[in-house]
Amino acid sequence: MKLISGKEVSQIVKDEIKKETQQLLEKQIKVKLAVVIVGDDPASHIYVRNKKKACEYVGFESVEYALPEDTAEDELLEIIDKLNEDETVNGILCQLPLPKHIDEKKVINAISPLKDVDAFHPVNVGKIMIGDYDFLPCTPAGIMRLIESTGYDVNGKDCVVIGRSNIVGKPMSMLMLQKNATVTICHSRTSNINEKIKNADIVIAAVGIPEFVKGDMVKDGALVIDVGINRKEDGKLCGDVDFDEVSKKASYITPVPGGVGPMTIAMLMQNTLKAAKLHNNIT
Ligand code: GUN
């Protein structure tokens, strides 16, 4: 079994971005990400802090709009509009989930597709479907980069994606399809899910159930990607994959933490750099 280290690969990606950002700065081009967060969700605040730290590392400017829980939807939409118009801002990220009184879809639709570094806007989602995109959603893009780092050839392989979210499961399936994998998307209503997982050469678990994938469920030599971040009863972090069991059978596996998580942030940096290059007509 070989461990796929998101910590190592994300460091390589961030260092590439840092170098390129330096070259842009020499041409007086600055890169700036605006991060909007509404409310006090502690996990969201940790994610935002890590995103800002990554900006600092690669040499981007970042500006944070931390808004109170009771912020009106209109007020949030106004801020997004202002950021859309602001030519110094290259990327806009609105941390999800939003408080219940705010319509998430409306907010996602309000962000200019040209600054949508999460790739959540319907225009960007549509572009991914036809394989003609500027931005990829950060977690699926990070997973593709992790798989590439192993040299594993996805072409013609059977891939099971467990989970069908708009952020991970659905775009992930599309990217694997574009690499010529045969993709099965499993979810809570899937029949004979164990059989489907057992047949897969590649398993991508994004189901949100602690240690859902057990050792006896995977094929010998499978490549296993764990997208989950769950907390066990003893407070320890764990993924959607039972690492101790599955690592005995997998050819490659990502750990939690230190697998997919750091890649998501590295890919956000990549999207923000891409946005800055697009805005400055640099190819
Ligand atoms: N909440 C959980 N994951 C994400 C993400 O990738 N982007 C944003 N904006 N919010 C999230």
Short mmCIF file of C-alpha atoms and ligand atoms in Angstrom, two decimals:
data_model
loop_
_atom_site.label_atom_id
_atom_site.label_comp_id
_atom_site.label_asym_id
_atom_site.label_seq_id
_atom_site.Cartn_x
_atom_site.Cartn_y
_atom_site.Cartn_z
CA MET A 1 0.00 0.00 0.00
CA LYS A 2 1.21 3.48 -0.83
CA LEU A 3 -0.02 6.50 1.05
CA ILE A 4 -0.99 9.47 -1.15
CA SER A 5 0.11 12.51 0.81
CA GLY A 6 -2.08 15.54 0.24
CA LYS A 7 0.24 17.43 2.53
CA GLU A 8 3.19 16.85 0.20
CA VAL A 9 1.37 17.32 -3.11
CA SER A 10 -0.42 20.48 -1.90
CA GLN A 11 2.94 21.93 -0.85
CA ILE A 12 4.29 21.35 -4.37
CA VAL A 13 1.21 23.02 -5.88
CA LYS A 14 1.41 26.00 -3.52
CA ASP A 15 5.10 26.46 -4.27
CA GLU A 16 4.38 26.47 -8.03
CA ILE A 17 1.69 29.10 -7.44
CA LYS A 18 3.98 31.16 -5.20
CA LYS A 19 6.59 31.27 -7.96
CA GLU A 20 4.08 32.31 -10.60
CA THR A 21 2.56 34.96 -8.30
CA GLN A 22 6.03 36.43 -7.83
CA GLN A 23 6.44 36.64 -11.62
CA LEU A 24 3.07 38.43 -11.89
CA LEU A 25 4.08 40.88 -9.15
CA GLU A 26 7.17 41.73 -11.19
CA LYS A 27 4.72 42.86 -13.90
CA GLN A 28 2.78 44.89 -11.30
CA ILE A 29 -0.08 42.36 -11.34
CA LYS A 30 -1.51 41.58 -7.92
CA VAL A 31 -3.75 38.63 -7.09
CA LYS A 32 -6.59 39.16 -4.64
CA LEU A 33 -9.19 36.84 -3.12
CA ALA A 34 -12.28 38.07 -1.28
CA VAL A 35 -13.68 35.66 1.30
CA VAL A 36 -17.21 36.15 2.65
CA ILE A 37 -18.41 34.30 5.73
CA VAL A 38 -21.76 34.72 7.45
CA GLY A 39 -22.39 33.60 11.03
CA ASP A 40 -20.35 31.81 13.68
CA ASP A 41 -20.02 28.20 12.50
CA PRO A 42 -16.67 27.20 14.06
CA ALA A 43 -15.70 24.73 11.31
CA SER A 44 -16.36 27.37 8.62
CA HIS A 45 -14.22 29.88 10.49
CA ILE A 46 -11.35 27.37 10.63
CA TYR A 47 -11.66 26.73 6.86
CA VAL A 48 -11.65 30.47 6.15
CA ARG A 49 -8.62 31.01 8.36
CA ASN A 50 -6.75 28.27 6.50
CA LYS A 51 -7.71 29.77 3.14
CA LYS A 52 -6.41 33.18 4.23
CA LYS A 53 -3.20 31.61 5.52
CA ALA A 54 -2.68 29.91 2.14
CA CYS A 55 -3.21 33.28 0.38
CA GLU A 56 -0.51 34.79 2.51
CA TYR A 57 1.85 31.89 1.76
CA VAL A 58 1.52 32.12 -2.02
CA GLY A 59 1.61 35.93 -2.03
CA PHE A 60 -2.03 36.80 -2.71
CA GLU A 61 -3.85 39.61 -1.00
CA SER A 62 -6.96 38.50 0.82
CA VAL A 63 -9.87 40.45 2.19
CA GLU A 64 -12.40 38.97 4.58
CA TYR A 65 -16.01 39.99 5.04
CA ALA A 66 -17.10 38.36 8.31
CA LEU A 67 -20.80 39.13 8.62
CA PRO A 68 -23.10 38.48 11.57
CA GLU A 69 -25.55 35.53 11.55
CA ASP A 70 -28.55 37.89 11.14
CA THR A 71 -27.21 39.57 7.98
CA ALA A 72 -30.05 40.17 5.50
CA GLU A 73 -29.87 38.38 2.16
CA ASP A 74 -30.03 41.72 0.32
CA GLU A 75 -27.09 43.03 2.29
CA LEU A 76 -25.00 39.98 1.36
CA LEU A 77 -26.02 40.29 -2.31
CA GLU A 78 -24.99 43.95 -2.24
CA ILE A 79 -21.53 43.06 -0.94
CA ILE A 80 -21.14 40.43 -3.67
CA ASP A 81 -22.20 42.98 -6.28
CA LYS A 82 -19.60 45.39 -5.01
CA LEU A 83 -16.92 42.68 -5.19
CA ASN A 84 -18.04 41.76 -8.72
CA GLU A 85 -17.47 45.38 -9.75
CA ASP A 86 -14.17 45.79 -7.88
CA GLU A 87 -11.41 45.38 -10.47
CA THR A 88 -8.78 44.68 -7.80
CA VAL A 89 -10.66 41.52 -6.73
CA ASN A 90 -9.93 38.38 -8.80
CA GLY A 91 -11.76 35.73 -6.83
CA ILE A 92 -14.88 35.73 -4.66
CA LEU A 93 -15.59 32.90 -2.26
CA CYS A 94 -18.68 32.75 -0.09
CA GLN A 95 -18.17 30.09 2.56
CA LEU A 96 -21.04 27.58 2.76
CA PRO A 97 -23.28 26.69 4.51
CA LEU A 98 -25.11 30.02 4.85
CA PRO A 99 -27.69 30.75 7.59
CA LYS A 100 -31.13 29.30 6.82
CA HIS A 101 -32.79 32.65 6.04
CA ILE A 102 -30.40 33.19 3.10
CA ASP A 103 -31.05 31.45 -0.23
CA GLU A 104 -27.74 29.76 -1.07
CA LYS A 105 -28.66 29.38 -4.73
CA LYS A 106 -29.32 33.12 -5.09
CA VAL A 107 -25.93 33.91 -3.60
CA ILE A 108 -24.07 31.42 -5.83
CA ASN A 109 -25.87 32.86 -8.88
CA ALA A 110 -24.89 36.41 -7.86
CA ILE A 111 -21.13 35.76 -7.99
CA SER A 112 -19.67 36.67 -11.39
CA PRO A 113 -18.72 33.41 -13.18
CA LEU A 114 -15.38 35.08 -14.00
CA LYS A 115 -14.58 35.41 -10.27
CA ASP A 116 -16.22 32.16 -9.15
CA VAL A 117 -13.14 30.40 -7.79
CA ASP A 118 -15.31 27.68 -6.16
CA ALA A 119 -16.80 26.86 -9.61
CA PHE A 120 -20.29 26.67 -8.08
CA HIS A 121 -22.04 29.06 -10.53
CA PRO A 122 -24.32 27.27 -13.03
CA VAL A 123 -22.30 28.69 -15.94
CA ASN A 124 -19.12 27.08 -14.59
CA VAL A 125 -20.94 23.85 -13.68
CA GLY A 126 -22.25 23.69 -17.26
CA LYS A 127 -18.79 24.28 -18.69
CA ILE A 128 -17.46 21.33 -16.69
CA MET A 129 -20.16 19.10 -18.22
CA ILE A 130 -18.89 19.84 -21.73
CA GLY A 131 -15.21 19.69 -20.74
CA ASP A 132 -14.54 23.36 -21.59
CA TYR A 133 -13.86 25.03 -18.29
CA ASP A 134 -11.83 27.81 -16.66
CA PHE A 135 -12.38 26.73 -13.06
CA LEU A 136 -12.82 23.29 -11.52
CA PRO A 137 -14.42 22.84 -8.10
CA CYS A 138 -11.57 22.68 -5.61
CA THR A 139 -12.09 19.26 -3.99
CA PRO A 140 -12.58 17.24 -7.22
CA ALA A 141 -9.68 19.13 -8.85
CA GLY A 142 -7.49 18.32 -5.85
CA ILE A 143 -8.41 14.62 -6.08
CA MET A 144 -7.50 14.51 -9.78
CA ARG A 145 -4.14 16.07 -8.96
CA LEU A 146 -3.56 13.51 -6.18
CA ILE A 147 -4.31 10.62 -8.53
CA GLU A 148 -2.02 12.12 -11.19
CA SER A 149 0.78 12.35 -8.61
CA THR A 150 0.78 8.54 -8.28
CA GLY A 151 1.15 7.93 -12.02
CA TYR A 152 -1.96 5.70 -11.85
CA ASP A 153 -3.70 5.45 -15.25
CA VAL A 154 -7.43 6.12 -14.88
CA ASN A 155 -8.15 5.29 -18.55
CA GLY A 156 -10.65 2.40 -18.85
CA LYS A 157 -10.87 1.78 -15.07
CA ASP A 158 -14.08 1.16 -13.12
CA CYS A 159 -14.66 4.00 -10.68
CA VAL A 160 -17.27 4.20 -7.93
CA VAL A 161 -18.06 7.62 -6.46
CA ILE A 162 -20.02 7.34 -3.21
CA GLY A 163 -22.04 10.54 -2.75
CA ARG A 164 -23.82 12.81 -5.23
CA SER A 165 -23.37 16.34 -3.87
CA ASN A 166 -23.06 19.31 -6.21
CA ILE A 167 -19.72 20.20 -4.61
CA VAL A 168 -18.00 16.81 -4.76
CA GLY A 169 -19.85 13.72 -6.02
CA LYS A 170 -21.34 15.05 -9.25
CA PRO A 171 -18.32 17.06 -10.55
CA MET A 172 -15.94 14.30 -9.43
CA SER A 173 -17.84 11.79 -11.57
CA MET A 174 -17.63 14.12 -14.55
CA LEU A 175 -13.85 14.56 -14.22
CA MET A 176 -13.29 10.80 -13.95
CA LEU A 177 -15.49 10.32 -17.03
CA GLN A 178 -13.37 12.87 -18.91
CA LYS A 179 -10.32 10.72 -18.07
CA ASN A 180 -12.12 7.73 -19.66
CA ALA A 181 -13.08 5.92 -16.46
CA THR A 182 -16.40 4.06 -16.34
CA VAL A 183 -18.16 5.82 -13.49
CA THR A 184 -20.86 4.57 -11.12
CA ILE A 185 -22.36 7.13 -8.74
CA CYS A 186 -23.65 5.49 -5.54
CA HIS A 187 -25.92 7.14 -2.97
CA SER A 188 -28.34 6.38 -0.13
CA ARG A 189 -30.85 4.71 -2.47
CA THR A 190 -28.34 2.58 -4.39
CA SER A 191 -29.14 -1.14 -4.40
CA ASN A 192 -26.36 -3.69 -3.83
CA ILE A 193 -23.90 -0.92 -3.03
CA ASN A 194 -21.36 -3.38 -1.57
CA GLU A 195 -21.24 -5.29 -4.83
CA LYS A 196 -20.65 -2.09 -6.81
CA ILE A 197 -17.87 -0.92 -4.52
CA LYS A 198 -16.25 -4.37 -4.58
CA ASN A 199 -16.02 -4.25 -8.40
CA ALA A 200 -14.34 -0.84 -8.49
CA ASP A 201 -10.70 -0.19 -9.34
CA ILE A 202 -11.07 3.32 -7.92
CA VAL A 203 -13.27 4.20 -4.92
CA ILE A 204 -13.97 7.84 -4.05
CA ALA A 205 -15.82 8.11 -0.74
CA ALA A 206 -17.70 11.39 -0.24
CA VAL A 207 -20.66 10.12 1.73
CA GLY A 208 -20.25 11.82 5.12
CA ILE A 209 -20.57 8.63 7.19
CA PRO A 210 -17.62 7.88 9.51
CA GLU A 211 -15.62 4.84 8.32
CA PHE A 212 -18.40 3.72 5.97
CA VAL A 213 -16.04 1.84 3.60
CA LYS A 214 -14.70 -1.31 5.31
CA GLY A 215 -11.82 -3.57 4.31
CA ASP A 216 -14.00 -6.40 3.02
CA MET A 217 -15.91 -4.00 0.76
CA VAL A 218 -13.00 -3.09 -1.56
CA LYS A 219 -11.20 -4.99 -4.30
CA ASP A 220 -7.58 -6.02 -3.69
CA GLY A 221 -5.31 -3.31 -5.13
CA ALA A 222 -8.01 -0.62 -5.39
CA LEU A 223 -7.08 3.06 -5.35
CA VAL A 224 -9.08 4.64 -2.52
CA ILE A 225 -9.73 8.37 -2.02
CA ASP A 226 -11.30 9.49 1.25
CA VAL A 227 -13.11 12.86 1.06
CA GLY A 228 -14.75 12.57 4.50
CA ILE A 229 -13.94 14.66 7.53
CA ASN A 230 -15.87 13.25 10.50
CA ARG A 231 -15.36 13.32 14.21
CA LYS A 232 -15.52 10.07 16.15
CA GLU A 233 -17.05 9.79 19.62
CA ASP A 234 -13.57 10.09 21.17
CA GLY A 235 -13.10 13.42 19.35
CA LYS A 236 -10.58 12.05 16.84
CA LEU A 237 -10.90 12.93 13.15
CA CYS A 238 -11.75 10.15 10.75
CA GLY A 239 -12.77 9.85 7.12
CA ASP A 240 -15.50 7.96 5.27
CA VAL A 241 -13.06 5.04 4.92
CA ASP A 242 -11.95 2.66 7.69
CA PHE A 243 -8.27 3.43 7.14
CA ASP A 244 -6.83 0.59 9.26
CA GLU A 245 -8.81 -2.05 7.38
CA VAL A 246 -8.82 -0.61 3.86
CA SER A 247 -5.12 0.32 3.83
CA LYS A 248 -4.32 -3.42 4.08
CA LYS A 249 -6.03 -4.01 0.71
CA ALA A 250 -5.61 -0.80 -1.27
CA SER A 251 -2.75 -0.12 -3.69
CA TYR A 252 -3.04 3.61 -2.92
CA ILE A 253 -5.02 5.39 -0.21
CA THR A 254 -5.38 8.96 1.11
CA PRO A 255 -5.22 9.57 4.88
CA VAL A 256 -7.54 11.80 6.95
CA PRO A 257 -6.29 14.33 7.89
CA GLY A 258 -3.51 15.16 5.40
CA GLY A 259 -5.15 13.76 2.26
CA VAL A 260 -7.83 15.53 0.27
CA GLY A 261 -8.26 18.46 2.73
CA PRO A 262 -5.01 20.35 2.03
CA MET A 263 -5.53 19.82 -1.72
CA THR A 264 -8.86 21.65 -1.66
CA ILE A 265 -7.15 24.80 -0.43
CA ALA A 266 -4.25 24.45 -2.88
CA MET A 267 -6.75 24.22 -5.76
CA LEU A 268 -8.56 27.33 -4.50
CA MET A 269 -5.23 29.13 -4.82
CA GLN A 270 -4.83 27.69 -8.32
CA ASN A 271 -8.29 28.93 -9.35
CA THR A 272 -7.60 32.39 -7.94
CA LEU A 273 -4.31 32.62 -9.86
CA LYS A 274 -6.13 31.45 -13.00
CA ALA A 275 -8.78 34.15 -12.48
CA ALA A 276 -6.10 36.83 -12.12
CA LYS A 277 -4.43 35.64 -15.33
CA LEU A 278 -7.76 35.65 -17.19
CA HIS A 279 -8.54 39.16 -15.93
CA ASN A 280 -5.14 40.34 -17.18
CA ASN A 281 -5.34 38.49 -20.52
CA ILE A 282 -2.43 36.22 -19.65
CA THR A 283 -2.71 32.67 -21.04
N1 GUN B 1 -18.12 24.66 2.45
C1 GUN B 1 -17.62 23.40 2.41
N2 GUN B 1 -16.79 23.26 1.37
C2 GUN B 1 -16.77 24.44 0.73
C3 GUN B 1 -16.07 24.91 -0.42
O1 GUN B 1 -15.32 24.21 -1.09
N3 GUN B 1 -16.30 26.21 -0.74
C4 GUN B 1 -17.14 26.99 -0.04
N4 GUN B 1 -17.32 28.24 -0.46
N5 GUN B 1 -17.79 26.60 1.02
C5 GUN B 1 -17.60 25.32 1.41
#
